[in-house]
Amino acid sequence: MKNNNTDMMRILTGDRPTGPLHLGHYVGSLKNRVLLQDRYDMFIIIADVQALTTNYINVDRIKNDVREVCLDYLSVGINPKKTTIFIQSQIPEIAELTIFYSMLVKISFLKHNPTIKTEALEKGVENNLSYGFLGYPVSQAADITFCKANLVPVGEDQIPHIEQTREIVRRFNKLYGPVLVEPKALVGEVPRLVGLDGKLKMSKSYNNALFLKDSPEIVKKKVFSAVTDPARIHPNDPGHPEICTVFAYHNAFNEKEVLEIEQSCKKGTIRCIDCKNNLTNIINSFLAPIQEKRNTFEKHQDLIIDILKTGTKQAKNIAKKTVVEVKQAMQLDYFG
Ligand code: TRP
């Protein structure tokens, strides 16, 4: 069990459990989390309630997706002795805080949130948004503030939500007293990885993702399907690595050879097929130890449940304390 170190700055971050994690998650957040867990008191929320914004009809998938996400965390090296991993829906205090915060938020402000707008458009619900979907940034503010997180490592698309959280904290503290901590967003260096289609960011819902659990054969198939520079018709045509998906992956995963590949692509001295074969090997050797770890954990399902249970209990203890303070500040404390 993790020893909560009160001297350390606290981090909270998380994911919606909507399926297995992919290379985009690795580059954009997981890699950073593994490093940060040594220097910060880290909390990771598996946001199953937030997943309901879009998946409330297919609830039968959520339980398995929570398990998959936890498996992915553990297999990339997130260490439950250093990091508290917990499940959002099992902490009712988060829902309680959400209700209190919702009084401080204007609907017009939520409607202008660019990330909500984009997600609603993508799901085709821009004209009939649910109350829960429109309001999930308020619930996310509760995710972040229940543990008084100082930092929230996220992708760029999450910045409006962190701004919303900061706004809620400022209003709350001004109205009721200094209880909450105003968090800062921490945006990673490589915020997004392009998908296999070469156009959109890598995402399960765009069907352009290479998953951490993909087998070597699937990796090969996917790498060979990746969109490359359309100007390279003959093997020695000069290439444009800056628009090539395969090059983007070399850039993210093949630090050793990336400069050489860039030069030979520009000169037309490396064939796309060789470049793809090389990348397949690089990705497969990157994934091998991750998958080995995944297989070990997969054989011990009870261990995963244990990790989630312990993490959730730890998070809940902290949430309880914050709710007491919040209710006291709001004068909703009646019985001592
Ligand atoms: N909104 C985040 C996403 O879609 C997931 C999330 C939920 C989150 N609660 C959070 C991220 C709190 C950071 C902090 O990826």
Tab-separated table of C-alpha atoms and ligand atoms in Angstrom:
chain	number	residue	atom	x	y	z
A	1	MET	CA	0.000	0.000	0.000
A	2	LYS	CA	1.139	3.493	-0.861
A	3	ASN	CA	2.381	5.784	1.867
A	4	ASN	CA	0.757	9.128	1.193
A	5	ASN	CA	3.580	11.611	1.504
A	6	THR	CA	2.164	14.943	2.555
A	7	ASP	CA	5.350	16.855	1.713
A	8	MET	CA	5.067	15.988	-1.950
A	9	MET	CA	3.073	18.030	-4.433
A	10	ARG	CA	-0.019	16.131	-5.456
A	11	ILE	CA	-0.938	15.158	-8.993
A	12	LEU	CA	-4.272	13.966	-10.256
A	13	THR	CA	-4.888	12.738	-13.757
A	14	GLY	CA	-6.960	10.066	-15.432
A	15	ASP	CA	-8.776	8.495	-18.321
A	16	ARG	CA	-12.221	7.463	-19.383
A	17	PRO	CA	-12.409	3.696	-19.577
A	18	THR	CA	-13.522	3.316	-23.184
A	19	GLY	CA	-11.235	0.456	-24.267
A	20	PRO	CA	-7.588	-0.535	-24.261
A	21	LEU	CA	-4.949	2.210	-24.337
A	22	HIS	CA	-2.814	2.884	-27.421
A	23	LEU	CA	0.523	4.382	-28.461
A	24	GLY	CA	-1.016	7.864	-28.471
A	25	HIS	CA	-1.834	7.467	-24.768
A	26	TYR	CA	1.691	6.236	-24.145
A	27	VAL	CA	3.433	9.155	-25.833
A	28	GLY	CA	0.924	11.757	-24.639
A	29	SER	CA	0.547	10.768	-21.006
A	30	LEU	CA	1.547	7.306	-19.748
A	31	LYS	CA	5.291	7.784	-20.302
A	32	ASN	CA	5.176	11.028	-18.379
A	33	ARG	CA	3.125	9.527	-15.545
A	34	VAL	CA	5.671	6.775	-15.006
A	35	LEU	CA	8.344	9.442	-14.541
A	36	LEU	CA	6.207	11.750	-12.415
A	37	GLN	CA	5.176	9.073	-9.922
A	38	ASP	CA	8.682	9.155	-8.426
A	39	ARG	CA	8.558	12.862	-7.660
A	40	TYR	CA	4.900	13.469	-6.854
A	41	ASP	CA	2.116	11.988	-4.805
A	42	MET	CA	0.160	10.736	-7.804
A	43	PHE	CA	-3.512	9.831	-8.173
A	44	ILE	CA	-5.038	8.327	-11.307
A	45	ILE	CA	-8.789	8.324	-11.728
A	46	ILE	CA	-10.508	5.799	-13.962
A	47	ALA	CA	-13.425	8.030	-14.879
A	48	ASP	CA	-16.214	5.530	-15.442
A	49	VAL	CA	-18.950	8.056	-14.635
A	50	GLN	CA	-17.531	10.403	-17.221
A	51	ALA	CA	-17.499	7.533	-19.720
A	52	LEU	CA	-21.280	7.419	-19.292
A	53	THR	CA	-21.555	10.804	-21.058
A	54	THR	CA	-21.246	8.916	-24.326
A	55	ASN	CA	-21.603	5.261	-23.295
A	56	TYR	CA	-24.637	5.296	-21.023
A	57	ILE	CA	-26.447	2.896	-23.348
A	58	ASN	CA	-23.689	0.283	-23.590
A	59	VAL	CA	-22.988	-0.082	-19.890
A	60	ASP	CA	-22.117	-3.745	-20.221
A	61	ARG	CA	-18.669	-2.822	-21.579
A	62	ILE	CA	-17.594	-0.495	-18.789
A	63	LYS	CA	-16.484	-3.048	-16.203
A	64	ASN	CA	-14.173	-4.767	-18.628
A	65	ASP	CA	-12.830	-1.458	-19.909
A	66	VAL	CA	-11.961	-0.388	-16.357
A	67	ARG	CA	-9.975	-3.602	-15.950
A	68	GLU	CA	-8.265	-3.141	-19.335
A	69	VAL	CA	-7.196	0.400	-18.503
A	70	CYS	CA	-5.829	-0.685	-15.141
A	71	LEU	CA	-3.927	-3.519	-16.826
A	72	ASP	CA	-2.429	-1.050	-19.285
A	73	TYR	CA	-1.353	1.251	-16.458
A	74	LEU	CA	0.376	-1.564	-14.628
A	75	SER	CA	2.017	-2.962	-17.738
A	76	VAL	CA	3.665	0.349	-18.720
A	77	GLY	CA	5.124	0.673	-15.222
A	78	ILE	CA	2.664	2.643	-13.160
A	79	ASN	CA	3.426	1.368	-9.718
A	80	PRO	CA	0.557	1.057	-7.229
A	81	LYS	CA	3.072	1.509	-4.394
A	82	LYS	CA	3.708	5.014	-5.696
A	83	THR	CA	0.427	5.840	-7.431
A	84	THR	CA	-3.151	5.615	-6.188
A	85	ILE	CA	-5.338	4.159	-8.952
A	86	PHE	CA	-9.061	4.441	-8.228
A	87	ILE	CA	-12.548	4.202	-9.738
A	88	GLN	CA	-14.628	7.367	-9.962
A	89	SER	CA	-18.086	5.843	-9.452
A	90	GLN	CA	-17.015	4.231	-6.185
A	91	ILE	CA	-16.424	7.599	-4.539
A	92	PRO	CA	-19.855	9.165	-3.946
A	93	GLU	CA	-18.124	12.190	-2.404
A	94	ILE	CA	-17.121	13.173	-5.956
A	95	ALA	CA	-20.801	13.245	-6.940
A	96	GLU	CA	-21.581	15.228	-3.812
A	97	LEU	CA	-18.957	17.866	-4.597
A	98	THR	CA	-20.244	17.998	-8.173
A	99	ILE	CA	-23.680	19.083	-6.923
A	100	PHE	CA	-22.240	21.857	-4.763
A	101	TYR	CA	-19.958	23.094	-7.542
A	102	SER	CA	-22.792	23.031	-10.070
A	103	MET	CA	-24.357	26.026	-8.298
A	104	LEU	CA	-21.260	28.075	-9.104
A	105	VAL	CA	-21.196	27.379	-12.833
A	106	LYS	CA	-23.127	29.218	-15.545
A	107	ILE	CA	-24.710	27.072	-18.246
A	108	SER	CA	-23.580	29.591	-20.877
A	109	PHE	CA	-19.979	29.044	-19.788
A	110	LEU	CA	-20.289	25.272	-20.200
A	111	LYS	CA	-21.895	25.732	-23.603
A	112	HIS	CA	-18.845	27.683	-24.743
A	113	ASN	CA	-16.372	25.036	-23.658
A	114	PRO	CA	-14.582	24.194	-26.950
A	115	THR	CA	-13.854	20.581	-25.953
A	116	ILE	CA	-17.498	19.909	-25.112
A	117	LYS	CA	-18.465	21.470	-28.452
A	118	THR	CA	-16.045	19.280	-30.417
A	119	GLU	CA	-17.029	16.095	-28.583
A	120	ALA	CA	-20.747	16.829	-29.024
A	121	LEU	CA	-20.233	17.416	-32.747
A	122	GLU	CA	-18.231	14.198	-33.081
A	123	LYS	CA	-21.021	12.246	-31.399
A	124	GLY	CA	-23.706	14.087	-33.368
A	125	VAL	CA	-25.444	15.296	-30.194
A	126	GLU	CA	-24.726	19.031	-30.508
A	127	ASN	CA	-28.453	19.827	-30.515
A	128	ASN	CA	-29.571	17.442	-27.805
A	129	LEU	CA	-26.788	17.390	-25.279
A	130	SER	CA	-27.611	15.671	-21.991
A	131	TYR	CA	-27.319	17.498	-18.675
A	132	GLY	CA	-24.555	15.076	-17.661
A	133	PHE	CA	-22.575	15.558	-20.876
A	134	LEU	CA	-22.788	19.358	-20.731
A	135	GLY	CA	-21.880	19.315	-17.054
A	136	TYR	CA	-19.055	16.797	-16.984
A	137	PRO	CA	-16.385	19.515	-16.597
A	138	VAL	CA	-18.027	20.285	-13.231
A	139	SER	CA	-17.706	16.656	-12.230
A	140	GLN	CA	-14.105	16.737	-13.460
A	141	ALA	CA	-13.519	19.689	-11.125
A	142	ALA	CA	-14.665	17.415	-8.295
A	143	ASP	CA	-12.278	14.657	-9.527
A	144	ILE	CA	-9.402	17.089	-9.267
A	145	THR	CA	-10.263	19.017	-6.111
A	146	PHE	CA	-11.370	16.243	-3.761
A	147	CYS	CA	-7.695	15.384	-3.251
A	148	LYS	CA	-6.521	19.009	-3.497
A	149	ALA	CA	-4.299	18.249	-6.474
A	150	ASN	CA	-1.709	20.893	-7.354
A	151	LEU	CA	-0.979	19.652	-10.865
A	152	VAL	CA	-3.032	17.963	-13.576
A	153	PRO	CA	-1.009	16.467	-16.455
A	154	VAL	CA	-3.296	16.446	-19.492
A	155	GLY	CA	-3.458	16.822	-23.264
A	156	GLU	CA	-4.219	20.212	-24.762
A	157	ASP	CA	-7.900	19.398	-25.271
A	158	GLN	CA	-8.349	19.259	-21.499
A	159	ILE	CA	-7.175	22.814	-20.839
A	160	PRO	CA	-10.711	24.310	-20.925
A	161	HIS	CA	-11.739	21.803	-18.236
A	162	ILE	CA	-8.824	22.730	-16.004
A	163	GLU	CA	-9.710	26.400	-16.504
A	164	GLN	CA	-13.255	25.543	-15.425
A	165	THR	CA	-11.887	23.819	-12.326
A	166	ARG	CA	-9.732	26.819	-11.463
A	167	GLU	CA	-12.730	29.101	-11.859
A	168	ILE	CA	-14.828	26.935	-9.527
A	169	VAL	CA	-12.047	26.846	-6.927
A	170	ARG	CA	-11.636	30.624	-7.002
A	171	ARG	CA	-15.385	31.189	-6.644
A	172	PHE	CA	-15.742	28.614	-3.900
A	173	ASN	CA	-12.840	29.941	-1.856
A	174	LYS	CA	-14.022	33.530	-2.264
A	175	LEU	CA	-17.578	32.734	-1.207
A	176	TYR	CA	-17.011	30.225	1.573
A	177	GLY	CA	-13.360	30.421	2.632
A	178	PRO	CA	-10.039	28.934	1.525
A	179	VAL	CA	-10.772	25.200	1.419
A	180	LEU	CA	-9.907	24.156	-2.135
A	181	VAL	CA	-6.590	24.166	-4.006
A	182	GLU	CA	-6.350	25.805	-7.431
A	183	PRO	CA	-4.634	23.296	-9.732
A	184	LYS	CA	-2.396	23.940	-12.718
A	185	ALA	CA	-2.513	22.050	-16.024
A	186	LEU	CA	0.721	20.363	-17.078
A	187	VAL	CA	0.777	19.799	-20.839
A	188	GLY	CA	3.254	17.185	-22.131
A	189	GLU	CA	5.891	17.718	-24.820
A	190	VAL	CA	4.319	15.461	-27.449
A	191	PRO	CA	0.673	16.217	-26.847
A	192	ARG	CA	-0.728	14.154	-29.680
A	193	LEU	CA	0.332	11.323	-31.918
A	194	VAL	CA	-1.137	11.060	-35.404
A	195	GLY	CA	-3.255	7.990	-36.181
A	196	LEU	CA	-2.513	5.347	-38.823
A	197	ASP	CA	-4.671	7.310	-41.293
A	198	GLY	CA	-2.146	10.169	-41.154
A	199	LYS	CA	-4.906	12.729	-40.610
A	200	LEU	CA	-6.604	12.551	-37.232
A	201	LYS	CA	-5.047	12.103	-33.800
A	202	MET	CA	-4.694	8.488	-32.748
A	203	SER	CA	-7.952	7.374	-31.166
A	204	LYS	CA	-9.877	4.159	-30.740
A	205	SER	CA	-13.029	5.840	-32.020
A	206	TYR	CA	-11.330	6.886	-35.269
A	207	ASN	CA	-10.226	3.325	-35.886
A	208	ASN	CA	-6.640	4.449	-36.467
A	209	ALA	CA	-4.955	3.240	-33.294
A	210	LEU	CA	-2.105	0.903	-32.507
A	211	PHE	CA	-2.890	-0.597	-29.108
A	212	LEU	CA	-0.374	-1.448	-26.404
A	213	LYS	CA	-1.732	-4.989	-26.434
A	214	ASP	CA	-1.561	-5.526	-30.225
A	215	SER	CA	0.307	-8.705	-31.171
A	216	PRO	CA	3.483	-8.508	-33.343
A	217	GLU	CA	1.442	-9.658	-36.379
A	218	ILE	CA	-1.173	-6.985	-35.890
A	219	VAL	CA	1.520	-4.349	-35.353
A	220	LYS	CA	3.081	-5.367	-38.670
A	221	LYS	CA	-0.258	-5.215	-40.469
A	222	LYS	CA	-1.078	-1.836	-38.987
A	223	VAL	CA	2.345	-0.328	-39.712
A	224	PHE	CA	2.108	-1.507	-43.317
A	225	SER	CA	-1.329	0.073	-43.611
A	226	ALA	CA	-0.098	3.438	-42.300
A	227	VAL	CA	-0.402	6.349	-44.712
A	228	THR	CA	2.990	7.537	-46.014
A	229	ASP	CA	4.126	10.369	-48.293
A	230	PRO	CA	1.948	10.050	-51.443
A	231	ALA	CA	4.689	11.678	-53.547
A	232	ARG	CA	6.944	8.658	-53.137
A	233	ILE	CA	5.843	6.412	-55.965
A	234	HIS	CA	9.235	4.996	-56.945
A	235	PRO	CA	11.595	3.739	-54.239
A	236	ASN	CA	14.170	6.454	-54.919
A	237	ASP	CA	11.782	9.406	-55.139
A	238	PRO	CA	12.796	11.996	-52.532
A	239	GLY	CA	10.403	11.827	-49.568
A	240	HIS	CA	8.818	14.318	-47.179
A	241	PRO	CA	9.171	12.810	-43.709
A	242	GLU	CA	7.281	15.708	-42.139
A	243	ILE	CA	4.028	14.462	-43.689
A	244	CYS	CA	4.689	10.719	-43.270
A	245	THR	CA	2.898	8.806	-40.518
A	246	VAL	CA	5.594	6.145	-40.355
A	247	PHE	CA	8.175	8.861	-39.820
A	248	ALA	CA	6.041	10.379	-37.037
A	249	TYR	CA	6.268	7.035	-35.244
A	250	HIS	CA	10.032	6.770	-35.837
A	251	ASN	CA	10.218	10.207	-34.304
A	252	ALA	CA	8.303	9.066	-31.222
A	253	PHE	CA	9.817	5.592	-30.743
A	254	ASN	CA	13.120	5.382	-32.612
A	255	GLU	CA	15.296	8.085	-31.130
A	256	LYS	CA	18.475	6.270	-32.201
A	257	GLU	CA	17.825	6.209	-35.930
A	258	VAL	CA	15.368	9.015	-36.514
A	259	LEU	CA	17.873	11.553	-37.881
A	260	GLU	CA	19.424	9.054	-40.250
A	261	ILE	CA	15.971	7.968	-41.469
A	262	GLU	CA	14.949	11.560	-42.046
A	263	GLN	CA	18.025	12.178	-44.196
A	264	SER	CA	17.757	9.015	-46.247
A	265	CYS	CA	14.014	9.529	-46.805
A	266	LYS	CA	14.659	13.064	-48.083
A	267	LYS	CA	17.397	11.768	-50.387
A	268	GLY	CA	15.291	8.832	-51.536
A	269	THR	CA	17.880	6.285	-50.439
A	270	ILE	CA	15.592	4.289	-48.130
A	271	ARG	CA	12.581	2.385	-49.434
A	272	CYS	CA	9.233	2.852	-47.657
A	273	ILE	CA	8.981	-0.903	-47.210
A	274	ASP	CA	12.334	-1.047	-45.397
A	275	CYS	CA	11.340	1.907	-43.288
A	276	LYS	CA	8.098	0.142	-42.337
A	277	ASN	CA	9.861	-3.128	-41.563
A	278	ASN	CA	12.284	-1.273	-39.365
A	279	LEU	CA	9.443	0.509	-37.539
A	280	THR	CA	7.574	-2.770	-37.033
A	281	ASN	CA	10.634	-4.182	-35.261
A	282	ILE	CA	11.117	-1.053	-33.192
A	283	ILE	CA	7.495	-1.008	-32.011
A	284	ASN	CA	7.430	-4.721	-31.344
A	285	SER	CA	10.546	-4.574	-29.214
A	286	PHE	CA	9.119	-1.576	-27.399
A	287	LEU	CA	5.887	-3.463	-26.711
A	288	ALA	CA	7.448	-6.832	-25.800
A	289	PRO	CA	8.278	-6.064	-22.146
A	290	ILE	CA	4.989	-4.185	-21.714
A	291	GLN	CA	3.027	-7.172	-22.981
A	292	GLU	CA	5.059	-9.575	-20.901
A	293	LYS	CA	4.071	-7.605	-17.809
A	294	ARG	CA	0.475	-7.450	-19.030
A	295	ASN	CA	0.348	-11.242	-19.399
A	296	THR	CA	1.629	-11.728	-15.864
A	297	PHE	CA	-1.012	-9.386	-14.422
A	298	GLU	CA	-3.703	-10.895	-16.615
A	299	LYS	CA	-3.082	-14.225	-14.906
A	300	HIS	CA	-3.718	-12.576	-11.530
A	301	GLN	CA	-7.089	-10.908	-11.910
A	302	ASP	CA	-7.539	-10.843	-8.135
A	303	LEU	CA	-4.424	-8.684	-7.871
A	304	ILE	CA	-5.920	-6.092	-10.222
A	305	ILE	CA	-9.125	-5.994	-8.193
A	306	ASP	CA	-7.024	-5.654	-5.049
A	307	ILE	CA	-5.045	-2.742	-6.469
A	308	LEU	CA	-8.248	-0.961	-7.523
A	309	LYS	CA	-9.897	-1.662	-4.197
A	310	THR	CA	-6.963	-0.380	-2.153
A	311	GLY	CA	-6.544	2.719	-4.329
A	312	THR	CA	-10.248	3.502	-4.181
A	313	LYS	CA	-10.268	3.153	-0.407
A	314	GLN	CA	-7.326	5.536	-0.070
A	315	ALA	CA	-8.929	8.076	-2.375
A	316	LYS	CA	-12.231	7.776	-0.533
A	317	ASN	CA	-10.632	8.575	2.821
A	318	ILE	CA	-9.233	11.771	1.389
A	319	ALA	CA	-12.527	12.640	-0.340
A	320	LYS	CA	-14.434	12.225	2.926
A	321	LYS	CA	-12.211	14.765	4.665
A	322	THR	CA	-12.584	17.282	1.857
A	323	VAL	CA	-16.376	16.921	1.848
A	324	VAL	CA	-16.459	17.596	5.605
A	325	GLU	CA	-14.434	20.764	5.090
A	326	VAL	CA	-16.564	21.822	2.122
A	327	LYS	CA	-19.809	21.307	4.033
A	328	GLN	CA	-18.461	23.160	7.046
A	329	ALA	CA	-17.439	26.074	4.861
A	330	MET	CA	-20.910	26.087	3.254
A	331	GLN	CA	-22.545	25.862	6.701
A	332	LEU	CA	-24.134	22.544	5.865
A	333	ASP	CA	-22.864	20.947	9.065
A	334	TYR	CA	-25.726	20.291	11.424
A	335	PHE	CA	-24.884	17.565	13.891
A	336	GLY	CA	-21.341	18.422	14.998
B	1	TRP	N1	-11.582	14.119	-19.409
B	1	TRP	C1	-10.446	13.225	-19.391
B	1	TRP	C2	-10.353	12.571	-20.780
B	1	TRP	O1	-11.307	12.552	-21.521
B	1	TRP	C3	-10.547	12.139	-18.337
B	1	TRP	C4	-10.624	12.675	-16.940
B	1	TRP	C5	-11.651	12.548	-16.058
B	1	TRP	C6	-9.628	13.459	-16.273
B	1	TRP	N2	-11.382	13.172	-14.904
B	1	TRP	C7	-10.166	13.734	-14.976
B	1	TRP	C8	-8.368	13.926	-16.640
B	1	TRP	C9	-9.444	14.528	-14.066
B	1	TRP	C10	-7.654	14.709	-15.710
B	1	TRP	C11	-8.192	15.001	-14.451
B	1	TRP	O2	-9.301	12.072	-21.095
